[in-house]
GROMACS .gro file of C-alpha atoms in nm:
model
   51
    1MET     CA    1  -9.135  22.190 -17.790
    2GLY     CA    2  -9.084  22.225 -18.158
    3SER     CA    3  -9.184  21.992 -18.431
    4GLU     CA    4  -8.833  21.822 -18.438
    5GLN     CA    5  -8.849  21.732 -18.077
    6ALA     CA    6  -9.200  21.602 -18.083
    7TRP     CA    7  -9.123  21.388 -18.390
    8LEU     CA    8  -8.825  21.234 -18.209
    9LYS     CA    9  -9.054  21.153 -17.925
   10LEU     CA   10  -9.302  20.980 -18.159
   11LYS     CA   11  -9.015  20.784 -18.317
   12LYS     CA   12  -8.881  20.685 -17.972
   13ILE     CA   13  -9.217  20.523 -17.876
   14GLY     CA   14  -9.248  20.346 -18.205
   15ARG     CA   15  -9.516  20.552 -18.374
   16SER     CA   16  -9.508  20.628 -18.745
   17ALA     CA   17  -9.241  20.882 -18.781
   18CYS     CA   18  -9.211  20.999 -19.151
   19VAL     CA   19  -9.176  21.326 -19.336
   20ASN     CA   20  -9.551  21.375 -19.364
   21ARG     CA   21  -9.592  21.340 -18.976
   22LEU     CA   22  -9.305  21.592 -18.917
   23LEU     CA   23  -9.471  21.841 -19.159
   24ALA     CA   24  -9.809  21.781 -18.982
   25LEU     CA   25  -9.648  21.857 -18.656
   26GLU     CA   26  -9.493  22.175 -18.778
   27GLY     CA   27  -9.826  22.277 -18.938
   28ALA     CA   28 -10.003  22.229 -18.617
   29ILE     CA   29  -9.759  22.422 -18.419
   30LYS     CA   30  -9.779  22.714 -18.670
   31GLY     CA   31 -10.157  22.675 -18.709
   32VAL     CA   32 -10.164  22.614 -19.075
   33HIS     CA   33 -10.210  22.312 -19.303
   34LYS     CA   34  -9.874  22.132 -19.375
   35SER     CA   35  -9.905  22.228 -19.751
   36LEU     CA   36  -9.881  22.603 -19.644
   37ILE     CA   37  -9.543  22.563 -19.464
   38ASP     CA   38  -9.291  22.784 -19.650
   39GLU     CA   39  -9.043  22.579 -19.876
   40GLN     CA   40  -8.734  22.681 -19.678
   41ARG     CA   41  -8.874  22.549 -19.367
   42LYS     CA   42  -8.993  22.225 -19.539
   43MET     CA   43  -8.621  22.188 -19.667
   44GLU     CA   44  -8.493  22.234 -19.307
   45LEU     CA   45  -8.729  21.974 -19.170
   46LYS     CA   46  -8.640  21.726 -19.454
   47ASN     CA   47  -8.266  21.783 -19.389
   48PHE     CA   48  -8.336  21.714 -19.020
   49LEU     CA   49  -8.465  21.369 -19.103
   50LYS     CA   50  -8.147  21.291 -19.295
   51LEU     CA   51  -7.933  21.334 -18.959
   0.00000   0.00000   0.00000
């Protein structure tokens, strides 16, 4: 499961689903702090939220 799918599951059950949570999920999957996610991937995730 990727960060996008995990975020959708959180949103579905009413948990806080924001850009920070999505970035934190991505960081956890990659094994890095969310601040270390490359800018291109951050933009992809932010664009995902706009859907």
